[in-house]
């Protein structure tokens, strides 16, 4: 099967998402008043929606978004062999068979192992978001403020258990900010949280490749060919680490609840995209300026060799790490780049 190449027309079409993202992000930051009526209407509607106020909303929202995005990528992977990276290499001869992949009905256990620990946290801990008063947090956790005997801190760094009673056995709702964020706050919070996560996960991922922790991370690398379903092929410890790091990245900068909701869309898309095993015309690494993003090709190489390219989304930490490795080996009179672990 012939492997398509992206010619001048494809190159020019990549400017469509580039321009759209640039205009949207730039105007969101420069002219927030233009978007405020829309954000007010959206957030008011969400805040009045019962599902949005439940403590488990973000867990179910993430599962739904993941199922849609990963399912779409998986379908495209299976139906378009010419896009698969293994069929696009210069040494590739013919079309390689599709790797063994699971149907949705065979992934119920995988879904339960992802959802269960998150639901446990959702139903036992009070949600603490920026812009919410301690008073409202306490009420959502079934605490009677007139007879409160413990101090409830508003910071997410001090977790607070729900006040379990027969009338309120579980934490079922979350207190939300009254007002929506501005488009400037929304855009800057999304960008900053992604950069923070990329940094934190780089070091977390690097640690997982240390021999002491290899057994934890080996499950993620146990495949014949990287494909979209590998995204969630994780040990429970690594999966929790990924979720907690994402939450920390959002909470540490006081991200609004609406920011968190949109973050899930972008975050899941990026995770599935780097594990897609495909060379897509509108991959995010092609949309961003050259050299900024890792993308599916670079992450696929990480899965093959395992000793480079640890950052999930961007290249800066990996480039810095390679530079340090290079200097270290040059100082020993050696050449080449290799991992320190």
mmCIF file of C-alpha atoms in Angstrom:
data_model
loop_
_atom_site.group_PDB
_atom_site.id
_atom_site.type_symbol
_atom_site.label_atom_id
_atom_site.label_comp_id
_atom_site.label_asym_id
_atom_site.label_seq_id
_atom_site.Cartn_x
_atom_site.Cartn_y
_atom_site.Cartn_z
ATOM 1 C CA UNK A 1 0.000 0.000 0.000
ATOM 2 C CA UNK A 2 1.453 3.391 -0.959
ATOM 3 C CA UNK A 3 2.309 5.683 1.920
ATOM 4 C CA UNK A 4 0.846 9.160 1.405
ATOM 5 C CA UNK A 5 3.054 12.182 1.824
ATOM 6 C CA UNK A 6 1.935 15.589 2.966
ATOM 7 C CA UNK A 7 2.603 17.996 0.121
ATOM 8 C CA UNK A 8 2.201 21.776 -0.237
ATOM 9 C CA UNK A 9 -1.588 21.609 0.096
ATOM 10 C CA UNK A 10 -1.320 19.740 3.398
ATOM 11 C CA UNK A 11 1.325 22.186 4.588
ATOM 12 C CA UNK A 12 -0.929 25.124 3.823
ATOM 13 C CA UNK A 13 -3.954 23.492 5.471
ATOM 14 C CA UNK A 14 -2.109 23.170 8.792
ATOM 15 C CA UNK A 15 -2.328 26.945 9.022
ATOM 16 C CA UNK A 16 -6.098 26.661 9.491
ATOM 17 C CA UNK A 17 -5.905 25.305 13.078
ATOM 18 C CA UNK A 18 -2.820 27.417 13.744
ATOM 19 C CA UNK A 19 -4.606 30.644 12.868
ATOM 20 C CA UNK A 20 -7.779 29.618 14.714
ATOM 21 C CA UNK A 21 -5.873 28.772 17.905
ATOM 22 C CA UNK A 22 -3.762 31.909 17.678
ATOM 23 C CA UNK A 23 -6.768 34.182 17.132
ATOM 24 C CA UNK A 24 -8.855 32.510 19.845
ATOM 25 C CA UNK A 25 -6.107 32.454 22.467
ATOM 26 C CA UNK A 26 -4.824 35.908 21.590
ATOM 27 C CA UNK A 27 -8.251 37.556 21.656
ATOM 28 C CA UNK A 28 -9.161 35.689 24.861
ATOM 29 C CA UNK A 29 -6.180 37.220 26.611
ATOM 30 C CA UNK A 30 -6.251 40.650 24.968
ATOM 31 C CA UNK A 31 -10.028 41.260 24.903
ATOM 32 C CA UNK A 32 -11.703 39.282 27.725
ATOM 33 C CA UNK A 33 -14.791 41.533 27.759
ATOM 34 C CA UNK A 34 -15.697 40.232 24.313
ATOM 35 C CA UNK A 35 -16.151 36.688 25.636
ATOM 36 C CA UNK A 36 -17.618 37.435 29.078
ATOM 37 C CA UNK A 37 -21.318 37.264 28.103
ATOM 38 C CA UNK A 38 -20.757 33.832 26.559
ATOM 39 C CA UNK A 39 -18.824 32.565 29.578
ATOM 40 C CA UNK A 40 -21.474 33.963 31.937
ATOM 41 C CA UNK A 41 -24.226 32.117 30.079
ATOM 42 C CA UNK A 42 -22.300 28.831 29.867
ATOM 43 C CA UNK A 43 -21.235 28.807 33.500
ATOM 44 C CA UNK A 44 -24.665 29.837 34.807
ATOM 45 C CA UNK A 45 -26.200 26.954 32.877
ATOM 46 C CA UNK A 46 -23.608 24.487 34.156
ATOM 47 C CA UNK A 47 -23.889 25.681 37.749
ATOM 48 C CA UNK A 48 -27.639 25.096 37.677
ATOM 49 C CA UNK A 49 -27.190 21.617 36.205
ATOM 50 C CA UNK A 50 -27.459 18.859 38.867
ATOM 51 C CA UNK A 51 -24.803 16.593 37.261
ATOM 52 C CA UNK A 52 -22.258 19.440 37.249
ATOM 53 C CA UNK A 53 -22.667 19.997 40.995
ATOM 54 C CA UNK A 54 -22.083 16.354 41.957
ATOM 55 C CA UNK A 55 -18.768 15.426 43.561
ATOM 56 C CA UNK A 56 -18.187 12.705 40.960
ATOM 57 C CA UNK A 57 -18.701 14.917 37.895
ATOM 58 C CA UNK A 58 -15.029 15.248 36.922
ATOM 59 C CA UNK A 59 -14.431 11.511 37.135
ATOM 60 C CA UNK A 60 -17.370 10.665 34.882
ATOM 61 C CA UNK A 61 -16.606 13.607 32.579
ATOM 62 C CA UNK A 62 -13.059 12.317 32.102
ATOM 63 C CA UNK A 63 -14.277 8.783 31.392
ATOM 64 C CA UNK A 64 -16.804 9.987 28.806
ATOM 65 C CA UNK A 65 -14.309 12.270 27.057
ATOM 66 C CA UNK A 66 -11.665 9.545 27.054
ATOM 67 C CA UNK A 67 -14.085 6.992 25.589
ATOM 68 C CA UNK A 68 -15.024 9.375 22.774
ATOM 69 C CA UNK A 69 -11.505 10.528 21.899
ATOM 70 C CA UNK A 70 -9.753 7.184 22.269
ATOM 71 C CA UNK A 71 -12.572 5.424 20.445
ATOM 72 C CA UNK A 72 -12.260 7.858 17.540
ATOM 73 C CA UNK A 73 -8.491 7.431 17.349
ATOM 74 C CA UNK A 74 -8.767 3.640 17.637
ATOM 75 C CA UNK A 75 -11.252 3.486 14.778
ATOM 76 C CA UNK A 76 -8.991 5.619 12.604
ATOM 77 C CA UNK A 77 -5.947 3.523 13.556
ATOM 78 C CA UNK A 78 -7.680 0.286 12.550
ATOM 79 C CA UNK A 79 -9.162 1.645 9.306
ATOM 80 C CA UNK A 80 -6.155 3.610 8.012
ATOM 81 C CA UNK A 81 -3.016 1.440 7.932
ATOM 82 C CA UNK A 82 -1.241 4.043 5.790
ATOM 83 C CA UNK A 83 -1.265 6.418 8.784
ATOM 84 C CA UNK A 84 0.373 3.976 11.211
ATOM 85 C CA UNK A 85 3.954 4.903 12.056
ATOM 86 C CA UNK A 86 5.185 1.324 11.586
ATOM 87 C CA UNK A 87 4.042 1.481 7.965
ATOM 88 C CA UNK A 88 5.607 4.861 7.258
ATOM 89 C CA UNK A 89 9.249 4.203 8.092
ATOM 90 C CA UNK A 90 11.846 4.250 5.355
ATOM 91 C CA UNK A 91 12.597 0.583 6.019
ATOM 92 C CA UNK A 92 8.954 -0.438 6.068
ATOM 93 C CA UNK A 93 8.003 -3.077 3.516
ATOM 94 C CA UNK A 94 4.311 -3.701 3.000
ATOM 95 C CA UNK A 95 1.571 -3.210 5.582
ATOM 96 C CA UNK A 96 2.065 -4.764 8.997
ATOM 97 C CA UNK A 97 -0.915 -6.519 10.583
ATOM 98 C CA UNK A 98 -2.970 -4.595 13.116
ATOM 99 C CA UNK A 99 -1.875 -5.354 16.702
ATOM 100 C CA UNK A 100 -4.280 -7.149 18.990
ATOM 101 C CA UNK A 101 -6.767 -4.628 20.338
ATOM 102 C CA UNK A 102 -9.667 -5.001 22.743
ATOM 103 C CA UNK A 103 -13.316 -4.318 22.075
ATOM 104 C CA UNK A 104 -15.139 -2.034 24.555
ATOM 105 C CA UNK A 105 -16.992 -4.940 26.203
ATOM 106 C CA UNK A 106 -13.652 -6.527 27.096
ATOM 107 C CA UNK A 107 -12.369 -3.378 28.786
ATOM 108 C CA UNK A 108 -14.872 -3.186 31.644
ATOM 109 C CA UNK A 109 -12.291 -4.259 34.227
ATOM 110 C CA UNK A 110 -9.862 -1.631 32.926
ATOM 111 C CA UNK A 111 -12.560 1.011 33.368
ATOM 112 C CA UNK A 112 -13.377 -0.151 36.881
ATOM 113 C CA UNK A 113 -9.733 -0.058 37.978
ATOM 114 C CA UNK A 114 -9.546 3.539 36.727
ATOM 115 C CA UNK A 115 -12.843 4.733 38.188
ATOM 116 C CA UNK A 116 -12.843 2.973 41.574
ATOM 117 C CA UNK A 117 -10.021 4.840 43.388
ATOM 118 C CA UNK A 118 -11.186 8.176 41.969
ATOM 119 C CA UNK A 119 -14.775 7.598 43.046
ATOM 120 C CA UNK A 120 -13.501 6.671 46.508
ATOM 121 C CA UNK A 121 -11.791 10.062 46.758
ATOM 122 C CA UNK A 122 -14.802 11.861 45.253
ATOM 123 C CA UNK A 123 -17.214 10.356 47.777
ATOM 124 C CA UNK A 124 -15.087 10.834 50.898
ATOM 125 C CA UNK A 125 -13.215 14.141 50.545
ATOM 126 C CA UNK A 126 -14.595 17.665 50.356
ATOM 127 C CA UNK A 127 -13.872 19.357 47.030
ATOM 128 C CA UNK A 128 -11.830 22.530 47.497
ATOM 129 C CA UNK A 129 -11.787 24.901 44.547
ATOM 130 C CA UNK A 130 -10.429 28.403 44.155
ATOM 131 C CA UNK A 131 -13.098 31.077 44.509
ATOM 132 C CA UNK A 132 -15.190 29.034 46.960
ATOM 133 C CA UNK A 133 -15.533 30.160 50.585
ATOM 134 C CA UNK A 134 -14.666 27.832 53.439
ATOM 135 C CA UNK A 135 -18.261 28.275 54.597
ATOM 136 C CA UNK A 136 -19.609 26.783 51.370
ATOM 137 C CA UNK A 137 -17.005 24.011 51.411
ATOM 138 C CA UNK A 138 -18.040 23.051 54.958
ATOM 139 C CA UNK A 139 -21.726 22.999 54.053
ATOM 140 C CA UNK A 140 -21.046 20.753 51.071
ATOM 141 C CA UNK A 141 -19.239 18.381 53.431
ATOM 142 C CA UNK A 142 -22.232 18.108 55.785
ATOM 143 C CA UNK A 143 -20.667 20.189 58.559
ATOM 144 C CA UNK A 144 -22.890 22.220 60.856
ATOM 145 C CA UNK A 145 -21.048 25.517 61.179
ATOM 146 C CA UNK A 146 -22.765 26.459 64.437
ATOM 147 C CA UNK A 147 -21.352 23.384 66.180
ATOM 148 C CA UNK A 148 -18.161 22.894 64.192
ATOM 149 C CA UNK A 149 -15.357 21.649 66.445
ATOM 150 C CA UNK A 150 -12.599 21.287 63.829
ATOM 151 C CA UNK A 151 -10.850 23.787 61.616
ATOM 152 C CA UNK A 152 -11.515 23.404 57.933
ATOM 153 C CA UNK A 153 -8.831 24.903 55.723
ATOM 154 C CA UNK A 154 -9.697 26.225 52.299
ATOM 155 C CA UNK A 155 -6.510 24.960 50.654
ATOM 156 C CA UNK A 156 -6.479 21.719 48.672
ATOM 157 C CA UNK A 157 -3.172 20.890 50.391
ATOM 158 C CA UNK A 158 -5.128 20.167 53.599
ATOM 159 C CA UNK A 159 -7.689 17.461 52.675
ATOM 160 C CA UNK A 160 -10.873 17.294 54.730
ATOM 161 C CA UNK A 161 -13.039 14.225 55.104
ATOM 162 C CA UNK A 162 -16.779 14.443 54.644
ATOM 163 C CA UNK A 163 -18.776 14.510 57.876
ATOM 164 C CA UNK A 164 -20.270 11.042 57.596
ATOM 165 C CA UNK A 165 -23.728 10.651 59.129
ATOM 166 C CA UNK A 166 -26.703 8.393 58.523
ATOM 167 C CA UNK A 167 -28.449 11.238 56.722
ATOM 168 C CA UNK A 168 -25.345 12.071 54.643
ATOM 169 C CA UNK A 169 -23.202 8.921 54.329
ATOM 170 C CA UNK A 170 -21.186 10.149 51.355
ATOM 171 C CA UNK A 171 -19.785 13.342 49.825
ATOM 172 C CA UNK A 172 -22.194 13.703 46.926
ATOM 173 C CA UNK A 173 -21.966 17.368 45.949
ATOM 174 C CA UNK A 174 -19.338 20.025 45.500
ATOM 175 C CA UNK A 175 -19.391 23.740 46.245
ATOM 176 C CA UNK A 176 -18.735 25.838 43.149
ATOM 177 C CA UNK A 177 -17.581 29.420 42.585
ATOM 178 C CA UNK A 178 -20.427 31.889 42.085
ATOM 179 C CA UNK A 179 -18.846 33.675 39.118
ATOM 180 C CA UNK A 180 -17.186 32.341 35.963
ATOM 181 C CA UNK A 181 -13.583 33.165 35.063
ATOM 182 C CA UNK A 182 -12.687 35.721 32.439
ATOM 183 C CA UNK A 183 -11.456 34.409 29.109
ATOM 184 C CA UNK A 184 -8.011 35.761 30.024
ATOM 185 C CA UNK A 185 -7.973 33.766 33.258
ATOM 186 C CA UNK A 186 -9.250 30.714 31.429
ATOM 187 C CA UNK A 187 -6.584 30.836 28.700
ATOM 188 C CA UNK A 188 -3.681 31.577 31.043
ATOM 189 C CA UNK A 189 -4.752 28.912 33.537
ATOM 190 C CA UNK A 190 -4.993 26.292 30.792
ATOM 191 C CA UNK A 191 -1.551 27.137 29.391
ATOM 192 C CA UNK A 192 0.125 27.329 32.790
ATOM 193 C CA UNK A 193 -1.393 24.104 34.116
ATOM 194 C CA UNK A 194 -0.302 22.196 30.999
ATOM 195 C CA UNK A 195 3.261 23.484 31.361
ATOM 196 C CA UNK A 196 3.316 22.580 35.075
ATOM 197 C CA UNK A 197 1.988 19.095 34.367
ATOM 198 C CA UNK A 198 4.523 18.586 31.585
ATOM 199 C CA UNK A 199 7.307 19.462 34.034
ATOM 200 C CA UNK A 200 6.035 17.314 36.893
ATOM 201 C CA UNK A 201 5.334 14.300 34.719
ATOM 202 C CA UNK A 202 8.770 14.518 33.099
ATOM 203 C CA UNK A 203 10.417 13.885 36.484
ATOM 204 C CA UNK A 204 7.761 11.351 37.525
ATOM 205 C CA UNK A 205 8.219 9.478 34.243
ATOM 206 C CA UNK A 206 12.015 9.619 34.511
ATOM 207 C CA UNK A 207 11.737 8.076 37.978
ATOM 208 C CA UNK A 208 9.487 5.296 36.686
ATOM 209 C CA UNK A 209 12.279 4.279 34.294
ATOM 210 C CA UNK A 210 14.671 3.731 37.200
ATOM 211 C CA UNK A 211 15.287 -0.013 37.696
ATOM 212 C CA UNK A 212 13.698 0.152 41.169
ATOM 213 C CA UNK A 213 10.359 1.180 39.638
ATOM 214 C CA UNK A 214 10.561 -0.621 36.307
ATOM 215 C CA UNK A 215 7.942 -3.178 37.333
ATOM 216 C CA UNK A 216 5.381 -0.389 37.768
ATOM 217 C CA UNK A 217 5.947 1.198 34.376
ATOM 218 C CA UNK A 218 6.606 -1.972 32.382
ATOM 219 C CA UNK A 219 2.879 -2.568 31.875
ATOM 220 C CA UNK A 220 2.670 0.617 29.818
ATOM 221 C CA UNK A 221 5.478 -0.551 27.521
ATOM 222 C CA UNK A 222 4.150 -4.080 27.121
ATOM 223 C CA UNK A 223 2.890 -3.966 23.535
ATOM 224 C CA UNK A 224 3.912 -4.989 20.033
ATOM 225 C CA UNK A 225 2.937 -1.695 18.427
ATOM 226 C CA UNK A 226 1.924 1.527 20.140
ATOM 227 C CA UNK A 227 -1.724 2.350 19.508
ATOM 228 C CA UNK A 228 -4.444 4.535 21.096
ATOM 229 C CA UNK A 229 -5.478 1.866 23.618
ATOM 230 C CA UNK A 230 -1.995 1.945 25.158
ATOM 231 C CA UNK A 231 -2.851 5.377 26.593
ATOM 232 C CA UNK A 232 -4.652 3.832 29.552
ATOM 233 C CA UNK A 233 -2.615 0.619 29.766
ATOM 234 C CA UNK A 234 -1.191 1.609 33.139
ATOM 235 C CA UNK A 235 -0.415 0.198 36.549
ATOM 236 C CA UNK A 236 -2.872 1.569 39.117
ATOM 237 C CA UNK A 237 -0.064 3.467 40.865
ATOM 238 C CA UNK A 238 1.004 5.175 37.648
ATOM 239 C CA UNK A 239 -2.606 5.945 36.719
ATOM 240 C CA UNK A 240 -3.232 7.584 40.092
ATOM 241 C CA UNK A 241 0.031 9.487 39.769
ATOM 242 C CA UNK A 242 -1.031 10.853 36.396
ATOM 243 C CA UNK A 243 -4.420 12.011 37.738
ATOM 244 C CA UNK A 244 -3.020 13.504 40.945
ATOM 245 C CA UNK A 245 -0.301 15.400 39.063
ATOM 246 C CA UNK A 246 -2.919 16.833 36.719
ATOM 247 C CA UNK A 247 -5.029 17.904 39.706
ATOM 248 C CA UNK A 248 -2.032 19.439 41.424
ATOM 249 C CA UNK A 249 -1.114 21.365 38.270
ATOM 250 C CA UNK A 250 -4.592 22.878 38.212
ATOM 251 C CA UNK A 251 -4.991 23.479 41.938
ATOM 252 C CA UNK A 252 -1.607 25.021 42.622
ATOM 253 C CA UNK A 253 -2.452 28.015 40.415
ATOM 254 C CA UNK A 254 -6.051 28.296 41.645
ATOM 255 C CA UNK A 255 -7.709 27.187 38.419
ATOM 256 C CA UNK A 256 -11.427 27.813 38.108
ATOM 257 C CA UNK A 257 -13.821 24.853 37.898
ATOM 258 C CA UNK A 258 -14.650 25.807 34.309
ATOM 259 C CA UNK A 259 -10.930 25.737 33.496
ATOM 260 C CA UNK A 260 -10.750 22.220 34.936
ATOM 261 C CA UNK A 261 -13.662 21.105 32.759
ATOM 262 C CA UNK A 262 -12.015 22.371 29.577
ATOM 263 C CA UNK A 263 -8.598 21.110 30.714
ATOM 264 C CA UNK A 264 -9.937 17.532 30.631
ATOM 265 C CA UNK A 265 -10.793 17.877 26.937
ATOM 266 C CA UNK A 266 -7.327 19.144 25.999
ATOM 267 C CA UNK A 267 -5.450 16.858 28.382
ATOM 268 C CA UNK A 268 -7.136 13.651 27.211
ATOM 269 C CA UNK A 269 -6.746 14.629 23.554
ATOM 270 C CA UNK A 270 -3.006 15.229 23.989
ATOM 271 C CA UNK A 271 -2.509 11.952 25.873
ATOM 272 C CA UNK A 272 -4.311 9.889 23.229
ATOM 273 C CA UNK A 273 -2.617 11.775 20.399
ATOM 274 C CA UNK A 274 0.926 10.975 21.588
ATOM 275 C CA UNK A 275 -0.042 7.308 21.974
ATOM 276 C CA UNK A 276 -1.951 7.145 18.686
ATOM 277 C CA UNK A 277 0.816 5.400 16.763
ATOM 278 C CA UNK A 278 -0.198 7.458 13.740
ATOM 279 C CA UNK A 279 1.326 10.259 11.721
ATOM 280 C CA UNK A 280 -1.656 12.598 11.478
ATOM 281 C CA UNK A 281 -1.755 15.642 9.268
ATOM 282 C CA UNK A 282 -3.222 17.781 12.064
ATOM 283 C CA UNK A 283 -1.299 16.251 14.957
ATOM 284 C CA UNK A 284 -0.700 18.850 17.661
ATOM 285 C CA UNK A 285 3.066 18.609 17.107
ATOM 286 C CA UNK A 286 2.466 19.882 13.556
ATOM 287 C CA UNK A 287 0.079 22.611 14.692
ATOM 288 C CA UNK A 288 2.547 24.070 17.198
ATOM 289 C CA UNK A 289 5.806 25.672 15.994
ATOM 290 C CA UNK A 290 8.443 23.144 14.951
ATOM 291 C CA UNK A 291 10.471 21.830 17.872
ATOM 292 C CA UNK A 292 7.959 22.743 20.576
ATOM 293 C CA UNK A 293 5.909 19.555 20.846
ATOM 294 C CA UNK A 294 6.840 15.899 21.212
ATOM 295 C CA UNK A 295 3.904 14.370 19.331
ATOM 296 C CA UNK A 296 3.247 10.769 18.361
ATOM 297 C CA UNK A 297 6.538 10.172 16.517
ATOM 298 C CA UNK A 298 8.742 11.193 19.402
ATOM 299 C CA UNK A 299 6.661 9.361 21.994
ATOM 300 C CA UNK A 300 6.593 6.265 19.796
ATOM 301 C CA UNK A 301 10.381 6.359 19.763
ATOM 302 C CA UNK A 302 10.364 6.560 23.561
ATOM 303 C CA UNK A 303 8.257 3.401 23.684
ATOM 304 C CA UNK A 304 10.738 1.645 21.403
ATOM 305 C CA UNK A 305 14.034 2.640 23.051
ATOM 306 C CA UNK A 306 12.908 3.681 26.542
ATOM 307 C CA UNK A 307 15.930 5.853 27.400
ATOM 308 C CA UNK A 308 14.900 9.232 26.019
ATOM 309 C CA UNK A 309 11.912 11.540 25.510
ATOM 310 C CA UNK A 310 10.201 11.362 28.900
ATOM 311 C CA UNK A 311 8.125 14.574 28.731
ATOM 312 C CA UNK A 312 4.535 13.968 27.593
ATOM 313 C CA UNK A 313 3.642 17.046 25.553
ATOM 314 C CA UNK A 314 6.531 19.459 24.984
ATOM 315 C CA UNK A 315 10.214 19.145 24.126
ATOM 316 C CA UNK A 316 11.936 21.599 26.437
ATOM 317 C CA UNK A 317 12.645 19.281 29.368
ATOM 318 C CA UNK A 318 13.754 16.452 27.075
ATOM 319 C CA UNK A 319 16.062 18.789 25.168
ATOM 320 C CA UNK A 320 17.532 20.070 28.432
ATOM 321 C CA UNK A 321 17.966 16.505 29.685
ATOM 322 C CA UNK A 322 19.774 15.464 26.497
ATOM 323 C CA UNK A 323 22.042 18.497 26.817
ATOM 324 C CA UNK A 324 22.949 17.536 30.397
ATOM 325 C CA UNK A 325 23.578 13.934 29.344
ATOM 326 C CA UNK A 326 25.726 15.062 26.446
ATOM 327 C CA UNK A 327 27.836 17.354 28.627
ATOM 328 C CA UNK A 328 28.262 14.631 31.214
ATOM 329 C CA UNK A 329 29.524 12.097 28.683
ATOM 330 C CA UNK A 330 31.686 14.639 26.891
ATOM 331 C CA UNK A 331 33.309 15.320 30.227
ATOM 332 C CA UNK A 332 34.178 11.635 30.418
ATOM 333 C CA UNK A 333 35.641 11.675 26.932
ATOM 334 C CA UNK A 334 32.708 9.817 25.407
ATOM 335 C CA UNK A 335 30.338 10.661 22.594
ATOM 336 C CA UNK A 336 26.647 10.207 22.094
ATOM 337 C CA UNK A 337 23.630 10.722 24.303
ATOM 338 C CA UNK A 338 22.239 8.174 26.689
ATOM 339 C CA UNK A 339 19.935 8.194 29.665
ATOM 340 C CA UNK A 340 21.323 8.827 33.129
ATOM 341 C CA UNK A 341 19.100 6.127 34.552
#
